[in-house]
Coordinates of C-alpha atoms and ligand atoms in Angstrom, one line a residue:
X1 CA -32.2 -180.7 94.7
X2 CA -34.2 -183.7 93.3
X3 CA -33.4 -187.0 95.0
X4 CA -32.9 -190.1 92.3
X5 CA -32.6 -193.5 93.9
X6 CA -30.7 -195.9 91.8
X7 CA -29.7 -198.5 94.5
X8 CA -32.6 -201.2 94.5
X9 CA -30.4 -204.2 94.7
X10 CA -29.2 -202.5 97.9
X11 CA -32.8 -202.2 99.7
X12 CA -36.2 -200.7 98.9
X13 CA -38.2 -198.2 100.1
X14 CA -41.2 -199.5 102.2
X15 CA -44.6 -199.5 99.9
X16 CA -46.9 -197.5 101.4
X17 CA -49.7 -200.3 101.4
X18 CA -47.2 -202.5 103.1
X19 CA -46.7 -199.5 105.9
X20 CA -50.4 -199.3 106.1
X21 CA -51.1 -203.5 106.5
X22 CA -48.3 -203.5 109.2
X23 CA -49.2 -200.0 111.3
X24 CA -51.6 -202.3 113.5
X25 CA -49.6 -205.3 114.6
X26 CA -47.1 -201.9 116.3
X27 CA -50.3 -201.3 118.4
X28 CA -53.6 -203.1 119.0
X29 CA -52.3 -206.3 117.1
X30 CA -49.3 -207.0 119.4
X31 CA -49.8 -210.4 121.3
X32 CA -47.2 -213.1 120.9
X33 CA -47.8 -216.0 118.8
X34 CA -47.4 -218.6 121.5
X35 CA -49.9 -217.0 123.9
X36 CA -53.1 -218.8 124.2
X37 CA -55.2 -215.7 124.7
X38 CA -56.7 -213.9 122.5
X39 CA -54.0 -211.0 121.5
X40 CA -51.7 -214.1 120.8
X41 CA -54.2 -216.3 118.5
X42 CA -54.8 -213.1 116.6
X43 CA -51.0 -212.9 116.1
X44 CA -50.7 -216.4 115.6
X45 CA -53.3 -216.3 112.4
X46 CA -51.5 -213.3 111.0
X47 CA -48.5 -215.4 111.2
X48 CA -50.0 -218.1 109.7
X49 CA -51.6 -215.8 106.8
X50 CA -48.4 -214.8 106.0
X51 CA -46.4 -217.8 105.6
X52 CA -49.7 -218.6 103.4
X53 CA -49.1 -215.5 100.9
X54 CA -45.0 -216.2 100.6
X55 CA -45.5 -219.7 100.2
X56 CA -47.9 -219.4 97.2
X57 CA -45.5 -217.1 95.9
X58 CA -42.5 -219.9 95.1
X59 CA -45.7 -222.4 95.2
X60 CA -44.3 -223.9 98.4
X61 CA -46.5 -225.8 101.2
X62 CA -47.1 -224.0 104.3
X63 CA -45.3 -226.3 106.7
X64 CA -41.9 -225.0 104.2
X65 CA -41.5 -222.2 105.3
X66 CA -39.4 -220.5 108.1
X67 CA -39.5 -217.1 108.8
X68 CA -35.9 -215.6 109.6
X69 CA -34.8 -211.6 110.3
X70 CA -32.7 -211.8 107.1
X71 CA -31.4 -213.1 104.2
X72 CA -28.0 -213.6 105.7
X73 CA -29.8 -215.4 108.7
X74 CA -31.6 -217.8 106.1
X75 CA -28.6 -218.2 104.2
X76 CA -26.5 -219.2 107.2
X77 CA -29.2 -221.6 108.8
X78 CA -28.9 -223.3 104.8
X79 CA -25.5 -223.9 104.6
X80 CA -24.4 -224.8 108.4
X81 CA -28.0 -226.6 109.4
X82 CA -28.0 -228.8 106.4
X83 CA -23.8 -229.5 107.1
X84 CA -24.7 -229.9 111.0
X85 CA -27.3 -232.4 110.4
X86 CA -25.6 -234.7 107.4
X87 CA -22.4 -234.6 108.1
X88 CA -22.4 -238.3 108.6
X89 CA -23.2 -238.9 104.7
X90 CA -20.6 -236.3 103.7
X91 CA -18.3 -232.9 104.3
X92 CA -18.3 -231.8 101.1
X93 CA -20.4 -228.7 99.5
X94 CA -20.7 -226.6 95.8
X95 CA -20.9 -223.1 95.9
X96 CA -20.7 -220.6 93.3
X97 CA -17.4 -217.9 93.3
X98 CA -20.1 -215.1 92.7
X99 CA -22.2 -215.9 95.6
X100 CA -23.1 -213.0 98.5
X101 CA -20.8 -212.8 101.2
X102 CA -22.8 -214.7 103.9
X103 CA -22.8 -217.3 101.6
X104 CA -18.9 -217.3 101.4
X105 CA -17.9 -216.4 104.9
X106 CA -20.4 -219.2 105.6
X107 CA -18.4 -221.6 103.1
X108 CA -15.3 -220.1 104.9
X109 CA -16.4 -221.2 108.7
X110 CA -17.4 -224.4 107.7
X111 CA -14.1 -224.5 106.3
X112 CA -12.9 -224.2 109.4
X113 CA -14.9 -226.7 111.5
X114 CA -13.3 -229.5 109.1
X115 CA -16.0 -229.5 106.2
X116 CA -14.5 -229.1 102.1
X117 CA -16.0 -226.4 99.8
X118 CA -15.8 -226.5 95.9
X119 CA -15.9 -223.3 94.5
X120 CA -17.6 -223.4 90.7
X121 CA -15.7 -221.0 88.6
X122 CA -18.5 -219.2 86.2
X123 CA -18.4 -217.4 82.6
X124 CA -17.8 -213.8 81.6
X125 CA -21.6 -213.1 82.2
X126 CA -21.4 -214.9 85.5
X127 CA -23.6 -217.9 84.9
X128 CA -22.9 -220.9 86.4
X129 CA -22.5 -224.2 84.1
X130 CA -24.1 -227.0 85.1
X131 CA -22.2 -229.4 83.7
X132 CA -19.6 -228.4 86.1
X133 CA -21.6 -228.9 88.8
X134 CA -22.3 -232.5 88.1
X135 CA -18.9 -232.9 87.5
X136 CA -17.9 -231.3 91.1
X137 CA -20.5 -233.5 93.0
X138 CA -19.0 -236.7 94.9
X139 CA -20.5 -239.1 96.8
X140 CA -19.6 -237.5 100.2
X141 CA -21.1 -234.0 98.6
X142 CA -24.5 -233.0 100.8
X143 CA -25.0 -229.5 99.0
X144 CA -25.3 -226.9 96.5
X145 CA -25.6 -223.6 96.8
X146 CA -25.9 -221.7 94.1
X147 CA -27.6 -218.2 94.0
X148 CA -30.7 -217.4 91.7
X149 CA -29.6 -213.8 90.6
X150 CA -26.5 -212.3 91.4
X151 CA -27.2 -209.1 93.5
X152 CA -24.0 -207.0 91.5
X153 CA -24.6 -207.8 88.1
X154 CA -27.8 -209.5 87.8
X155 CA -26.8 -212.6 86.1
X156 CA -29.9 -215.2 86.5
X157 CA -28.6 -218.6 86.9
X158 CA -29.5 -222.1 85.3
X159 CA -31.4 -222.7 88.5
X160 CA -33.5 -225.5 87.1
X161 CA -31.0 -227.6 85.2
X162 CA -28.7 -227.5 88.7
X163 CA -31.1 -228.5 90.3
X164 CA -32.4 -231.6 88.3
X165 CA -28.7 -232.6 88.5
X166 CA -29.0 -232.3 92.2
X167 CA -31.9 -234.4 92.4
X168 CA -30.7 -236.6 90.2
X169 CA -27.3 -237.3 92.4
X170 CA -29.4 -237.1 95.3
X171 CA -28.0 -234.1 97.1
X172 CA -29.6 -231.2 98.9
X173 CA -30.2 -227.8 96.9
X174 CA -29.9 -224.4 98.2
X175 CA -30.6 -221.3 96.0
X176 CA -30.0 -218.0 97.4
X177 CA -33.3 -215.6 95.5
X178 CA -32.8 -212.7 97.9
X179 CA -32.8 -210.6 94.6
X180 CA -35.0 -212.4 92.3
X181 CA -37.8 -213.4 94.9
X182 CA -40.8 -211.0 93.9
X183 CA -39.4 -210.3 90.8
X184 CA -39.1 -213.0 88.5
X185 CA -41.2 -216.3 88.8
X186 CA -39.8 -218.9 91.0
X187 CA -41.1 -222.6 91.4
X188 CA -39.6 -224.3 93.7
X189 CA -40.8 -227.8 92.6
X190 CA -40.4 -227.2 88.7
X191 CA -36.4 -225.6 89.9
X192 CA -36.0 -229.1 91.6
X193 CA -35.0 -226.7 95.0
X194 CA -34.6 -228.3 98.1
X195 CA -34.0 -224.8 100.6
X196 CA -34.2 -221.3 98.7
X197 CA -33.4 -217.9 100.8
X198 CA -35.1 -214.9 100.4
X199 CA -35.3 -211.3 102.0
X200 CA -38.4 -208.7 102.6
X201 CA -36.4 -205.7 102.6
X202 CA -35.5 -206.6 98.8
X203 CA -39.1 -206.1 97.6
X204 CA -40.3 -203.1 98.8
X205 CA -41.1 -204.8 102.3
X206 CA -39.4 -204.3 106.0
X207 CA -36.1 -205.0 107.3
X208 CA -36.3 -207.4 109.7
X209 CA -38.5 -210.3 107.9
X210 CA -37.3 -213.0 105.6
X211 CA -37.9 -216.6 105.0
X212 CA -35.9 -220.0 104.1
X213 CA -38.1 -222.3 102.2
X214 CA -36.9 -226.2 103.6
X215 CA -39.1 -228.7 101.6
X216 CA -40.5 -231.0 103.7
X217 CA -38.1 -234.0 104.9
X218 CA -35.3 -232.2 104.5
X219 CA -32.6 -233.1 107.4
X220 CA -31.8 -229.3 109.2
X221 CA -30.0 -228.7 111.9
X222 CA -31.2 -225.0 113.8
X223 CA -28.7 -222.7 114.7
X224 CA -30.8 -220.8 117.4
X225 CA -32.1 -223.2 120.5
X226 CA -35.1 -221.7 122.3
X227 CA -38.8 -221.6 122.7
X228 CA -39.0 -224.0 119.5
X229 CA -40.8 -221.6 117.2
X230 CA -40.9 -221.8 113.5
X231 CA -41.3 -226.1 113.8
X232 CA -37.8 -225.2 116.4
X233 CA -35.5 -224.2 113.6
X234 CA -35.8 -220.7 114.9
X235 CA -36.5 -220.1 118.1
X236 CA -37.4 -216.6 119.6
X237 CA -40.4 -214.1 119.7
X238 CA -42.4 -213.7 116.4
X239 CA -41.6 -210.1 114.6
X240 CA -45.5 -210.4 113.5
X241 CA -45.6 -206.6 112.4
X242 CA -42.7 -206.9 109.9
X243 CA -43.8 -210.5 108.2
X244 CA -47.2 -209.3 108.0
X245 CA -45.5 -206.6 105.9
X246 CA -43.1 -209.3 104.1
X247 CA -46.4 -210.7 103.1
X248 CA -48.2 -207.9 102.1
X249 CA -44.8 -206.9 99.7
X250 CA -45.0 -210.4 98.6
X251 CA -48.8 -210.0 97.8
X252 CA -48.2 -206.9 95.7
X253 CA -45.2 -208.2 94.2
X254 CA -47.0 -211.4 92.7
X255 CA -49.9 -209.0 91.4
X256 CA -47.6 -206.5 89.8
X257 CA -43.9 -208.5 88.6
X258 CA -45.7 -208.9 85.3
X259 CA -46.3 -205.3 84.9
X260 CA -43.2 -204.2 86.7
X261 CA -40.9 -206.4 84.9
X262 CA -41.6 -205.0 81.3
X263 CA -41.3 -201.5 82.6
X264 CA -38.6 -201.8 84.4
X265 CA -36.9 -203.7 81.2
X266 CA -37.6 -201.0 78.8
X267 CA -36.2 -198.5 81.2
X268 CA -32.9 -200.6 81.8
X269 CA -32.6 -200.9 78.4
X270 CA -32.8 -197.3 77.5
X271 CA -29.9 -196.5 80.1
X272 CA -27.3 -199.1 79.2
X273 CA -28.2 -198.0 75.6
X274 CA -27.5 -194.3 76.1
X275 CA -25.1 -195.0 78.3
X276 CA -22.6 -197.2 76.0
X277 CA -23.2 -195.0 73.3
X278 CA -22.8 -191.9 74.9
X279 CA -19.0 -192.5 77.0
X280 CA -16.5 -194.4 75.4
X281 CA -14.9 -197.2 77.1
X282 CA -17.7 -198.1 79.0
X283 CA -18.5 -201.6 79.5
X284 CA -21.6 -203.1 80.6
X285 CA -20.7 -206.0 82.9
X286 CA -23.1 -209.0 83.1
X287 CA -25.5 -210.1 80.6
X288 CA -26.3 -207.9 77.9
X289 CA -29.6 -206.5 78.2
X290 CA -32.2 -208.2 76.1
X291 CA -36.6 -208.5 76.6
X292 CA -36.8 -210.8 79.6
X293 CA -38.6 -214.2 78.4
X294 CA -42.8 -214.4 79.0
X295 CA -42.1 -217.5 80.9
X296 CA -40.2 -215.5 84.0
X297 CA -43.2 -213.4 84.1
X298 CA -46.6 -213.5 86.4
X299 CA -49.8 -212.1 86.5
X300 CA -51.9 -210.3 83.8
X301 CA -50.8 -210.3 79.9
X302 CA -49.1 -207.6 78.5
X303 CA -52.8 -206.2 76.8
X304 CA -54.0 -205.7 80.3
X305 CA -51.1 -203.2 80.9
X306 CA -51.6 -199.3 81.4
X307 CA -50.6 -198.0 77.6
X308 CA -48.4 -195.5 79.2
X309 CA -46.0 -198.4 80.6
X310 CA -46.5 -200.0 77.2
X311 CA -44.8 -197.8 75.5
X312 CA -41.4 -197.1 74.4
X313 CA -39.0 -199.3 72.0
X314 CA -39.5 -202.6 70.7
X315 CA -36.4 -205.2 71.3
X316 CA -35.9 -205.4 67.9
X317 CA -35.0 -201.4 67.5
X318 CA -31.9 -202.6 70.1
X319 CA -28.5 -203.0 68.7
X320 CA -27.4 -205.8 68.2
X321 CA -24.5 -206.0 70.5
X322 CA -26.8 -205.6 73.3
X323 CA -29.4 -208.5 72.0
X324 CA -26.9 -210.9 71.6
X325 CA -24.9 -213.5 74.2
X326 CA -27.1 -214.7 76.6
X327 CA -30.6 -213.1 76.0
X328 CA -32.9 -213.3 79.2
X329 CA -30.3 -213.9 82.1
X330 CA -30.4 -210.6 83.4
X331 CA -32.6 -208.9 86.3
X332 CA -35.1 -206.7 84.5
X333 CA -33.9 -203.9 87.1
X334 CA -30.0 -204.6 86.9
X335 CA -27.2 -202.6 85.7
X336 CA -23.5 -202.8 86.2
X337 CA -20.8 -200.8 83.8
X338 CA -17.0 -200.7 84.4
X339 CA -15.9 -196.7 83.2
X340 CA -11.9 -197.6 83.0
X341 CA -9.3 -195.0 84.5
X342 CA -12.0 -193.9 87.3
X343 CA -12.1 -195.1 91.1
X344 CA -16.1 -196.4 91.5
X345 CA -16.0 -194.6 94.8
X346 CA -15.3 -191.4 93.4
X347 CA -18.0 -191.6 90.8
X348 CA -20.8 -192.7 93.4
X349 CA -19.4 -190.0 95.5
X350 CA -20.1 -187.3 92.4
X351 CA -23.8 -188.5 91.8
X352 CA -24.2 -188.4 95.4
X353 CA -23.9 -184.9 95.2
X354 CA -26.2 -184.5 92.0
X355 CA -29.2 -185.9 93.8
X356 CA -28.2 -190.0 92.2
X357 CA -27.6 -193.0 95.1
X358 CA -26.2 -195.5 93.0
X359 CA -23.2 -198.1 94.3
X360 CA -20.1 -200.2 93.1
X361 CA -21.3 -203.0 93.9
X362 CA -23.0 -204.7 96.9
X363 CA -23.8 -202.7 100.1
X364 CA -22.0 -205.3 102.0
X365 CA -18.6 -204.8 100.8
X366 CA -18.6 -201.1 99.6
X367 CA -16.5 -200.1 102.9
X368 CA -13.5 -203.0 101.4
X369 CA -12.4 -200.7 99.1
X370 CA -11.4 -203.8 97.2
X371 CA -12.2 -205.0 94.2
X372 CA -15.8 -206.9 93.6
X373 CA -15.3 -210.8 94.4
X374 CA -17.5 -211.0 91.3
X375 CA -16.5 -208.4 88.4
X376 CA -12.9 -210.3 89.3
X377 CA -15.2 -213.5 88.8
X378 CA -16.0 -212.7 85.4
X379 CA -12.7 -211.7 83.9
X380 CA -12.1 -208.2 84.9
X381 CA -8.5 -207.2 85.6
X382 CA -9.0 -205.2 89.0
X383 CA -8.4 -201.8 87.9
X384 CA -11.7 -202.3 85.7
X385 CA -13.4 -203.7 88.5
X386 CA -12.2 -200.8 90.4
X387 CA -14.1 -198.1 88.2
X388 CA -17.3 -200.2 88.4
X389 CA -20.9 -198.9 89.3
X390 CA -24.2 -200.3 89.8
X391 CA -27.6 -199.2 88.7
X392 CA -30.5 -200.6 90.3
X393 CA -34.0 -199.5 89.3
X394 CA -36.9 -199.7 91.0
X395 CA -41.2 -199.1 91.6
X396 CA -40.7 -195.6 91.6
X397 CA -37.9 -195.2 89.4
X398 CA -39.2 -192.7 86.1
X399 CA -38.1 -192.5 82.6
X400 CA -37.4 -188.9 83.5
X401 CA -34.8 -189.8 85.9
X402 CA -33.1 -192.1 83.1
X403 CA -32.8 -189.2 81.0
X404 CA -31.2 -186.8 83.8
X405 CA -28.9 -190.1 84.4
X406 CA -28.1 -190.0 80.6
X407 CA -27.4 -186.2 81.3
X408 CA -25.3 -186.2 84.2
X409 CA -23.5 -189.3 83.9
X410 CA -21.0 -188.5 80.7
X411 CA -20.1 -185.2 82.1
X412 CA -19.2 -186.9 85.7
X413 CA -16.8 -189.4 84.0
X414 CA -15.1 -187.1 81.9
X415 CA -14.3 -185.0 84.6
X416 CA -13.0 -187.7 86.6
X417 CA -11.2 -189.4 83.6
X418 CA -9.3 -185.7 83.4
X419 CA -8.3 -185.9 87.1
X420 CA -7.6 -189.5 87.0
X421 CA -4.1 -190.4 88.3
X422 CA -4.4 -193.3 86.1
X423 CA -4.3 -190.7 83.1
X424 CA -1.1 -189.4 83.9
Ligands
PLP501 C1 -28.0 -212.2 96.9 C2 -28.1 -211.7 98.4 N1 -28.0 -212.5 99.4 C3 -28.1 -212.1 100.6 C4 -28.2 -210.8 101.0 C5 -28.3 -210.4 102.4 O1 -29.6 -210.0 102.7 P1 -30.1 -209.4 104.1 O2 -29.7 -207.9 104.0 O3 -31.5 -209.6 104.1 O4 -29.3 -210.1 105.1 C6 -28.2 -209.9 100.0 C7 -28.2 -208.4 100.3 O5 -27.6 -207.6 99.6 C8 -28.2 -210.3 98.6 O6 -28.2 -209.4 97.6

């Protein structure tokens, strides 16, 4: 049986020229960074290339970047260094009600060691408005956090207008871009963004390697003591093999988002299309889908593209329910729909076993069982957020396996609509 991956926002394949860039730091490559021989000044320059290629990438300095395992490590290190090391200005910190669970159980523990979180409310797309976050920041607030795109429904947030009203009141700014890093432009100095989080394994590079951008003055505590690697906000042997391969993903990423964006677009577009118009009731949750602006674009112009992954429907031939609201706020690759009267579970369970890995929701939380933190976020009464499911497309994802999608998918939720309990 053919094998469709639809789960992108979950994790990504390894490229196979990020394999190939990594294969000798497993072998002849191995020395530890701090060594002063040669095996470990080989390391140690690979290292250093690396932090070179993902700082270009967000157009960061080099001395801004710290290379964790994960996103959740960055995202922790964010959130309790910078409260650690300012709590004498303040105990107070913004974050989104949308954002990932290491953000929130972050929120949650500092909770617990006597520090006050505001949690910003957002709209029925999930965006964030930042009006509210100037009005929630006091003088005892040290940060926000608020995520770049949201990793269930892809809603991209007003990242640069928070963040000029954080520099503006003079308090830190975290972003979390573990799913926007690599695939939509991000400045960290035109964002005004103070520490942004992001995650290899997210774009198409190993588990294992990640990195927390912390421009340069910022006050951070470290949460692991040690050897003093990393400028000693992260102590603890160098994985060399698997940010060499961060770096390599973030190489290709920065030649390609262009490219990939627009193809990815069209092909997102063509399923939520088919896909509302083919099973009744369904809902697409998030921003509608709509061309993603130039401006969130890198690399080559669009004439430069392949005419094979030119091809395919203009915007304007979109309805215009699906061009309308908020136009360009939504992850070229994201797609969340609610299918009312059906348990999510079930359905991802079904198109498991026609060859489709798709999810409810995120990866993290799919063993809850309970409803999505964010589709109840947004509006959804919990037996719609129950019967949600998420499409994430991705580098190797073909308009071929859209159309079997567009086959499959109708039949699958009428079959489960007809067993439904919540029918009878
Ligand atoms: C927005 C967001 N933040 C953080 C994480 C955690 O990433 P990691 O698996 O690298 O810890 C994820 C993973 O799903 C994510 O989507």
């Amino acid at each position: 049986m053919k094998k469709i991956y639809l789960d992108y926002a979950a994790t990504t394949p390894i490229d196979p020229r990020v394999t190939k860039a990594m294969l000798p730091y497993f072998s002849e490559k191995f020395g530890n960074t701090m060594s002063l021989h040669s095996f470990g000044q080989e390391a140690k320059q690979a290292l250093e290339e690396s932090r070179e290629v993902v700082a270009n990438l967000m157009k960061a300095k080099l001395n801004e970047i710290i290379f964790t395992s994960s996103a959740t490590e960055s995202n922790n290190l964010a959130l309790k260094g910078i409260a650690f090391a300012n709590e004498n200005k303040g105990r107070h910190i913004v974050i989104s009600s949308i954002e990932h669970p290491c953000i929130i159980e972050s929120a949650k523990w500092l909770e617990k060691q006597g520090f006050e979180i505001t949690r910003l409310k957002v709209d029925k797309y999930g965006l964030v408005e930042p009006d509210d976050v100037r009005k929630a920041i006091r003088k005892e607030t040290i940060l926000v956090s608020i995520m770049h795109a949201n990793n269930e429904i892809g809603t991209i947030e007003p990242i640069e207008e928070i963040g000029k009203i954080c520099k503006e009141k003079g308090v830190y700014f975290h972003t979390d871009a573990a799913q926007s890093f690599g695939k939509i432009l991000i400045d960290v100095n035109k964002m005004n963004i103070d520490l942004l989080t992001t995650s290899s394994h997210k774009m198409y590079g190993p588990k294992g390697a990640a990195a927390l951008f912390i421009r340069e003055g910022t006050k951070i505590e470290p949460l692991i003591h040690g050897g003093g690697h990393e400028s000693g906000l992260r102590s603890s042997t160098v994985n060399v093999a698997a940010i060499v391969g961060f770096a390599e993903a973030a190489r290709i990423c920065q030649r390609e988002m262009k490219i990939e964006s627009e193809r990815l677009t069209k092909l997102r577009n063509k399923l939520i299309k088919g896909v509302l118009q083919k099973i009744k009731g369904s809902h697409l949750n998030g921003p509608p889908a709509s061309a993603m602006p130039k401006a969130l674009w890198a690399g080559p112009p669009a004439s430069a593209m392949p005419k094979a992954l030119r091809a395919g429907p203009p915007a304007s031939a979109m309805p215009k329910a699906l061009r309308a609201g908020h136009p360009k706020k939504r992850l070229p690759n994201n797609i969340n729909f609610s299918f009312p009267g059906i348990e999510g579970e079930s359905l991802v369970m079904q198109l498991d076993l026609l060859g489709i890995a798709a999810s409810t929701g995120s990866a993290c939380s799919s063993e809850k069982l309970e409803p999505s933190h964010v589709l109840l976020a947004i509006g959804l009464k919990p037996e719609q957020a129950h019967g949600s499911l998420r499409l994430s497309l991705g580098r190797w994802t073909k308009e071929k396996d859209v159309d079997y999608v567009l086959e499959v998918l109708p039949k699958v939720v009428k079959r489960l609509r007809e067993i439904s309990p919540f029918k009878r």
